[in-house]
Coordinates of C-alpha atoms in Angstrom, one line a residue:
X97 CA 97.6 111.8 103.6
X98 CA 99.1 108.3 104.6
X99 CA 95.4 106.7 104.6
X100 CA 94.6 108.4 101.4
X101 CA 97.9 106.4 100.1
X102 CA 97.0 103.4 101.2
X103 CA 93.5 103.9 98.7
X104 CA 95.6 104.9 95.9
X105 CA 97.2 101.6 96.5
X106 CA 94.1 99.3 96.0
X107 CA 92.7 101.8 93.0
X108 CA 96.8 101.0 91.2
X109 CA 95.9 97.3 92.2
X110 CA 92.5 97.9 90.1
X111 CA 94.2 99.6 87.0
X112 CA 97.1 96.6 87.4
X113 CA 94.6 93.5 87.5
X114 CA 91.4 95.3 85.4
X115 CA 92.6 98.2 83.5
X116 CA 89.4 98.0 81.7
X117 CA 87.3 97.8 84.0
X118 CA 85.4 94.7 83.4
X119 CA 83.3 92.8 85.3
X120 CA 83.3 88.7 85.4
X121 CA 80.3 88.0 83.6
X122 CA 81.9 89.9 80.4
X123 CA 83.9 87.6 80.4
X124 CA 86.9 89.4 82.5
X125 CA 89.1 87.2 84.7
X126 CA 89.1 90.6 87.1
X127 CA 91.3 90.8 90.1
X128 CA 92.2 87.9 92.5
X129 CA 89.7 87.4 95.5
X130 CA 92.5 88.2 98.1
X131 CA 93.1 91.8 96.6
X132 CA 89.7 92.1 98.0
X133 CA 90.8 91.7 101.7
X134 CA 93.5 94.1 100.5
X135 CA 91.0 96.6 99.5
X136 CA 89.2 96.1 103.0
X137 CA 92.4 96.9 104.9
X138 CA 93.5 100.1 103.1
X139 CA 89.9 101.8 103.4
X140 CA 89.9 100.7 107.4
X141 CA 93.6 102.2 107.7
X142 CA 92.3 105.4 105.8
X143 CA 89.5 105.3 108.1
X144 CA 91.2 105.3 111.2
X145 CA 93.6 107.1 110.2
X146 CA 91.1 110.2 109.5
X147 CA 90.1 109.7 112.8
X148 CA 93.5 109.9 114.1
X149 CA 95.0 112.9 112.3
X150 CA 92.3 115.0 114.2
X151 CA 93.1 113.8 117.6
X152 CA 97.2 114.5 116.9
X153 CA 96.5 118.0 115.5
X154 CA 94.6 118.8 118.9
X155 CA 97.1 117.0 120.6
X156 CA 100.5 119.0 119.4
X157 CA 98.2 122.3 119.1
X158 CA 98.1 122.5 115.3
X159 CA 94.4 122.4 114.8
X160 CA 93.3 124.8 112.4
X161 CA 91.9 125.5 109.0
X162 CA 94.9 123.7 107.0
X163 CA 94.1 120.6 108.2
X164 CA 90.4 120.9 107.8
X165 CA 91.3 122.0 104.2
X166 CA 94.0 119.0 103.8
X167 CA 91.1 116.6 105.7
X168 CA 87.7 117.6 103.2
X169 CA 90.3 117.5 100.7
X170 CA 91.6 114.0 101.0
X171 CA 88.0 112.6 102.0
X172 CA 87.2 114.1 98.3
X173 CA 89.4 112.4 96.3
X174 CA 88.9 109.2 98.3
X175 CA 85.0 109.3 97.3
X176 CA 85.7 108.7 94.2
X177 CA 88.4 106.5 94.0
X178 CA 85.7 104.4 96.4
X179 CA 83.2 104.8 93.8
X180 CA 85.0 102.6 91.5
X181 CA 86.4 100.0 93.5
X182 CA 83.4 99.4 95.3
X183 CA 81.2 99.2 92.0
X184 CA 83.6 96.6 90.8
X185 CA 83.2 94.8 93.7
X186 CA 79.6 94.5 93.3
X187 CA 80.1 93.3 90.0
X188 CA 78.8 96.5 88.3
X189 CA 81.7 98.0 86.7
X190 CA 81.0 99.5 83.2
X191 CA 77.0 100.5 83.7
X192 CA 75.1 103.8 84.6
X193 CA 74.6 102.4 88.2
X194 CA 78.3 103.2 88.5
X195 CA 77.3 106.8 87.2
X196 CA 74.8 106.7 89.6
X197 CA 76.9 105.9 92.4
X198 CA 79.1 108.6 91.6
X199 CA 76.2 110.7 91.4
X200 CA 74.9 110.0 94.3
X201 CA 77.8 109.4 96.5
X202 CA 79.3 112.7 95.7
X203 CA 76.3 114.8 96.1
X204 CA 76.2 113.2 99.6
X205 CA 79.7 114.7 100.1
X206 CA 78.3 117.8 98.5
X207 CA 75.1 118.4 100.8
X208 CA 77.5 118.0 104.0
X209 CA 80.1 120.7 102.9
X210 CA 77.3 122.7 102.1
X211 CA 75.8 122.0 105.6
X212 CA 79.2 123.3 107.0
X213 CA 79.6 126.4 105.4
X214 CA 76.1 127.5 106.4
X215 CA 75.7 126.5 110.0
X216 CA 79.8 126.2 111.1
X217 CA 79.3 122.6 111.9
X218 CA 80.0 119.3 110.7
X219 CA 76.8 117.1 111.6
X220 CA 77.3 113.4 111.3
X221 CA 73.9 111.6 111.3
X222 CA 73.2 108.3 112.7
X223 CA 74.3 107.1 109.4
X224 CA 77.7 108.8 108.5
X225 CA 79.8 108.1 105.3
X226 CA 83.1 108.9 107.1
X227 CA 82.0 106.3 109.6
X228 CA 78.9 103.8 109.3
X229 CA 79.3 104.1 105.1
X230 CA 82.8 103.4 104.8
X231 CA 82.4 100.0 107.4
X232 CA 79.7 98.8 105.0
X233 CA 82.1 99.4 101.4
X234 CA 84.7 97.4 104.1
X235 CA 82.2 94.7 104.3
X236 CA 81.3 94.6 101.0
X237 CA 85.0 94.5 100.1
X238 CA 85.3 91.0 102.5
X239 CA 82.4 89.5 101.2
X240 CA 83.4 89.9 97.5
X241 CA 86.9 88.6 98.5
X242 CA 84.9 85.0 100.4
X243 CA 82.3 84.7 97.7
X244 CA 83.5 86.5 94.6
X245 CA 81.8 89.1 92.6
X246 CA 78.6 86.7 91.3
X247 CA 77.4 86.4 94.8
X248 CA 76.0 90.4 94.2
X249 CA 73.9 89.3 91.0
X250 CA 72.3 87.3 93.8
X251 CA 68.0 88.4 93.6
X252 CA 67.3 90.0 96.6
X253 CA 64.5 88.0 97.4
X254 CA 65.7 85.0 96.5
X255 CA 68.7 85.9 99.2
X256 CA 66.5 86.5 101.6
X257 CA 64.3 83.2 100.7
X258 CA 60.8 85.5 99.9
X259 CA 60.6 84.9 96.6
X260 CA 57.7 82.8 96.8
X261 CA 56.0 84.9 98.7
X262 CA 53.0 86.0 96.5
X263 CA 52.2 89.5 99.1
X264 CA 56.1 90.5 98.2
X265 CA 57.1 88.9 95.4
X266 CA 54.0 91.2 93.6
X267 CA 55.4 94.1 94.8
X268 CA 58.8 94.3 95.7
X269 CA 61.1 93.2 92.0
X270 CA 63.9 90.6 92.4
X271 CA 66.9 92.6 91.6
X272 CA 70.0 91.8 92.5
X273 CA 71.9 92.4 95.6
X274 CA 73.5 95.2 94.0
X275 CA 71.1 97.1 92.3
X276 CA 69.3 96.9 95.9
X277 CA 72.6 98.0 97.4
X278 CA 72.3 101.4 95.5
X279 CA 68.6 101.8 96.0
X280 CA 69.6 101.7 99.8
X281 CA 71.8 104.3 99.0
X282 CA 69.9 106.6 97.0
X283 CA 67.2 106.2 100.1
X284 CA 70.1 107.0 102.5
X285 CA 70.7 110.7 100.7
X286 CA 67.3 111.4 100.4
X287 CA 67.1 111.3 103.8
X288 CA 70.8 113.2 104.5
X289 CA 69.1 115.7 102.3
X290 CA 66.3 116.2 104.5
X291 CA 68.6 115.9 107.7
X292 CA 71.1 118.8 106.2
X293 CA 68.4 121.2 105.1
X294 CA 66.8 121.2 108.3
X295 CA 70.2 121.8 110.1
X296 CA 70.9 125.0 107.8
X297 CA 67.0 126.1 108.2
X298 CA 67.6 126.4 112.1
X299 CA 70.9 127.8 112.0
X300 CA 69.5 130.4 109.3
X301 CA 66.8 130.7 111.8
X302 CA 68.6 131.4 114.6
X303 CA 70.5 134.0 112.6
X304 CA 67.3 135.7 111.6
X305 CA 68.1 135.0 107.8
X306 CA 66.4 133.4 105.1
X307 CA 66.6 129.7 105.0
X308 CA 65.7 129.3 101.7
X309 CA 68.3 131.4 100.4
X310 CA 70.8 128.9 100.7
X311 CA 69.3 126.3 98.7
X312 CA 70.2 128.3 95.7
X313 CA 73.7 127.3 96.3
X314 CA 72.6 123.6 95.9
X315 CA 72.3 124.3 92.4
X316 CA 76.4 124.2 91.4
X317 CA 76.6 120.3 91.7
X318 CA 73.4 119.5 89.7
X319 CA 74.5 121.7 87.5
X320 CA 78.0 120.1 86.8
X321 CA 76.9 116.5 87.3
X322 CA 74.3 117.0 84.3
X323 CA 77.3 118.5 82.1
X324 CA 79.5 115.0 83.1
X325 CA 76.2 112.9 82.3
X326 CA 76.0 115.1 79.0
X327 CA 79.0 113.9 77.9
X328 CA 78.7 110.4 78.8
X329 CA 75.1 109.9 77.0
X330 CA 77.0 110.3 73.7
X331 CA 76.3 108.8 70.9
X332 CA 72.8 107.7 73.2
X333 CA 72.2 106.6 76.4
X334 CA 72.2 102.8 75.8
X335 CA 75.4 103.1 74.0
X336 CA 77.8 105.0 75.5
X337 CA 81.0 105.6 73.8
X338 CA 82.9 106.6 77.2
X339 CA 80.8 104.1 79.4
X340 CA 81.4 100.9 77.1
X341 CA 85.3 101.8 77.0
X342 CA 88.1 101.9 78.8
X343 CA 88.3 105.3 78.7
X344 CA 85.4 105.4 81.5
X345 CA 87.8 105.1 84.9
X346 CA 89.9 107.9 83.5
X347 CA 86.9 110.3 82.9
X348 CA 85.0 109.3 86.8
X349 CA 88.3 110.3 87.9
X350 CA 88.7 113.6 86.1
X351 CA 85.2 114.3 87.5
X352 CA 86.5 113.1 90.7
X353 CA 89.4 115.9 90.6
X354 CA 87.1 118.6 89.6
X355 CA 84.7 117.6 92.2
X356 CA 87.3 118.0 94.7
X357 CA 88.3 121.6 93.3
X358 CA 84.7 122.3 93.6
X359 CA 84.3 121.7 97.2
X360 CA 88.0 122.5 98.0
X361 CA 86.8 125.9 97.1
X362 CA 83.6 125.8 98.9
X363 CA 85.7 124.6 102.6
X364 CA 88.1 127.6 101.4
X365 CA 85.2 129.7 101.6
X366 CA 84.0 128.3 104.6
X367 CA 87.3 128.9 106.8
X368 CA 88.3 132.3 105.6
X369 CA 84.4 133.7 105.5
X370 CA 84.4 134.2 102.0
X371 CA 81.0 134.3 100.0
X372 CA 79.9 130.8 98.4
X373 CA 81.8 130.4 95.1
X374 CA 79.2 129.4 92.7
X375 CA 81.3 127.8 89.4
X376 CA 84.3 126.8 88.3
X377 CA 86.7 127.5 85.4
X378 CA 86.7 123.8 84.4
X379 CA 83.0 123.5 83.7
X380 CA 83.9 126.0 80.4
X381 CA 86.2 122.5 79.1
X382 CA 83.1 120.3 80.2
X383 CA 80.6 122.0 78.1
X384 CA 83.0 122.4 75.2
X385 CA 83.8 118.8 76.0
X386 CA 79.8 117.3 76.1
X387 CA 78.7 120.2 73.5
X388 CA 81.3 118.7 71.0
X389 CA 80.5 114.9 71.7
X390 CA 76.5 115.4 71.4
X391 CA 76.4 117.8 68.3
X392 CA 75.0 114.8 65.9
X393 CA 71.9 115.3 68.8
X394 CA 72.2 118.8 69.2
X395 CA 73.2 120.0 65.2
X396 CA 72.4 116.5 63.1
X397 CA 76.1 117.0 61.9
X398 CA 79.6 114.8 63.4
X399 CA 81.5 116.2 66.2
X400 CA 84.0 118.4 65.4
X401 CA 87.1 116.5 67.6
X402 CA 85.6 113.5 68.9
X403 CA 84.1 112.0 65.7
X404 CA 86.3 108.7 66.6
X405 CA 87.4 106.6 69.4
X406 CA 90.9 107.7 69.5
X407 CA 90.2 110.8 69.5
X408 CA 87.5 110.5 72.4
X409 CA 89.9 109.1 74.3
X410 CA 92.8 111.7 73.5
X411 CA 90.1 114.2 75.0
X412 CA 89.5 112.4 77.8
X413 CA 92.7 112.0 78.8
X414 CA 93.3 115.5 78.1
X415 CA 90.9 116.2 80.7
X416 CA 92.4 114.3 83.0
X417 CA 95.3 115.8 82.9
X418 CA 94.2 119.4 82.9
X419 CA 91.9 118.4 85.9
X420 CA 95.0 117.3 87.8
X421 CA 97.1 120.1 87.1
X422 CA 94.3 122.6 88.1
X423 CA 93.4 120.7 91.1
X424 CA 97.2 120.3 92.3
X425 CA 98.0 124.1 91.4
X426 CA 94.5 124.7 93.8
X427 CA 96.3 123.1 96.2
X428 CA 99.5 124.2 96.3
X429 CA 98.3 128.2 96.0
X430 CA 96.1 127.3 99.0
X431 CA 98.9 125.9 101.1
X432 CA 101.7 128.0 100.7
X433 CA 99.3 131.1 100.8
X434 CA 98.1 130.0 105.0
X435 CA 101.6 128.1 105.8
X436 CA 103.3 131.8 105.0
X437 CA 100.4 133.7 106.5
X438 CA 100.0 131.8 109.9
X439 CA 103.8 131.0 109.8
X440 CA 103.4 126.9 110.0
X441 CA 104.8 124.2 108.1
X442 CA 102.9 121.8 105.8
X443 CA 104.4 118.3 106.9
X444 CA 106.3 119.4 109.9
X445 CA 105.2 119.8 113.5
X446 CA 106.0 122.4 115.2
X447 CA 105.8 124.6 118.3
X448 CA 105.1 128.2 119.6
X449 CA 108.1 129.9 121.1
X450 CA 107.8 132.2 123.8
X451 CA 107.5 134.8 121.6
X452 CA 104.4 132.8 119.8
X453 CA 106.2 132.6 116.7
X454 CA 105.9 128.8 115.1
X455 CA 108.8 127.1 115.2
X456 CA 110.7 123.6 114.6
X457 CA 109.5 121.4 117.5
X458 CA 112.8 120.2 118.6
X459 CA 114.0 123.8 118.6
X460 CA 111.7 125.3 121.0
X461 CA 112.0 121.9 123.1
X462 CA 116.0 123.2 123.3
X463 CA 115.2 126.9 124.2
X464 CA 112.6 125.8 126.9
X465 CA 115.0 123.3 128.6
X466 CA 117.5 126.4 128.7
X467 CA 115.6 128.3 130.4
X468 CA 114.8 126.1 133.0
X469 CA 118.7 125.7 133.5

């Protein structure tokens, strides 16, 4: 929870220095190069701090299915709030390659939960987002801060001093660093995809159950993502009234939220054996949300609500909030619900007594020095 803070930080230095999230060449004057470095730290504390919080719950004996919860949970809401800082950094900022990055990024987070619940394991490859993928936003995040954002509208092959090479130059176009960037990174899932589906097919396997059956249960995030990219093609695709607005880092992050109710419920699941929860409540505002934005496409007639940009963005702030609220009333249900069930505190450590009730750790530290007296 402290690393996650420390993210929160650098995404309120964002909204502080950009609140519209626009990019240099648009003629923003964007953050200062040194909240860059800033940026770097916080998402290397997070990191290690993740690592950390593992090793102390093993450590005092307090391992168990809250912190996995309160660990998915936090790695959730930190993809996204990644998603926009590091698109900013590269200089990308209000475009459907941030859309993409969200796309891909959290259906990346998406394929591993799903990997968990299936085979009881959490595989990381030989290139991890908790590990390998968050040192390369780091790096990203120093570079940007040394060179500034520009350097990532660099053309790849001009960067790597090939573009006069006729054999490459025919085939391979000079995009810019950060278009490859994401290319790299919609390669990188393909293959995660591949690497997941093969751990649930052998675990199925094993089990003598179908391992097909399971990719049915890929279809939930497809399914929502298309209902978020929906919404955001309205009035058309090239002209986006959410994407060319400010109101576009509220909505990522109220996808963001219900993203991280989605697979809150899905590690739920997972740690109390309960069958795969296929939708959520939220989509119904999603649909009524993109169905009401797209009805000059849909109907040929104006929306019914968002027929202006202030009203757009009263929606979108609406949802927002009611993504919050449902997300933090997910949370709260789910940790009062095992803290009074297994008899443990949220924030607190604490001991088994002799009895092998849970108790304060200073207490039981008390009673056992008693009895040795």
């Amino acid at each position: 929870m402290s690393g996650l803070m420390m993210v929160v930080l650098n995404f309120a230095t964002l909204l502080y220095y950009d609140p519209a999230y626009l990019i240099e060449k648009e003629g923003a004057g964007g953050p200062p190069q040194w909240v860059y470095f800033t940026w770097a730290a916080g998402l290397f504390i997070y990191q290690s701090f993740d690592a950390i919080d593992g090793k102390q719950a093993r450590r005092t004996g307090m391992a168990g299915p809250l912190g996995e919860l309160f660990d998915h949970g936090c790695d959730a809401l930190n993809t996204t709030l990644e998603v926009v800082l590091c698109c900013r950094a590269l200089g990308i900022g209000r475009s459907w390659w941030t859309v993409a990055s969200q796309i891909a990024t959290l259906a990346n987070f998406y394929l591993t939960t799903w990997e968990e619940y299936y085979t009881g394991q959490l595989y990381l490859g030989f290139f991890s987002g908790p590990v390998e993928g968050i040192l390369m936003i780091v790096g990203i995040y120093v570079i940007t801060g040394l060179y500034g954002t520009p350097f990532w509208d660099t053309p790849v092959l001009t960067f790597l001093g090939l573009e006069n090479v006729p054999q490459i130059a025919k085939y391979v176009p000079n995009k810019g660093l950060n278009e490859a960037f994401l290319v790299f990174g919609v390669v990188g899932l393909a293959f995660n995809i591949a690497t997941s589906y093969v751990n649930v097919f052998n675990a199925r396997r094993e089990k003598k159950q179908s391992p097909f059956r399971p990719l049915l249960y890929l279809l939930p995030f497809p399914a929502s993502a298309a209902i978020q990219v929906f919404w955001l093609m309205s009035p058309s695709f090239n002209q986006s009234a959410i994407i060319n607005s400010p109101l576009f880092i509220p909505f990522l992050c109220a996808w963001g939220l219900q993203f991280a109710h989605q697979v809150g419920r899905m590690i739920l699941a997972h740690v109390t054996k309960q069958s795969f929860p296929w939708g959520d409540a939220l989509w119904v505002w999603s649909i009524l949300g993109a169905l009401d934005a797209n009805l000059p496409l849909l109907l040929n007639r104006p929306p019914l609500v968002q027929h202006n940009q202030h009203n757009i963005g009263v929606v979108v702030v609406v949802t927002l909030g009611i993504s919050l609220v449902s997300y933090a009333r997910f949370c709260t249900l789910v940790i009062g619900d095992i803290t009074n069930y297994l008899g443990i505190a949220c924030f607190t450590v604490r001991k088994k007594d002799l009895s092998g009730k849970w108790r304060r750790a200073g207490s039981v530290d008390k009673i056992m020095v008693g009895k040795k007296q």
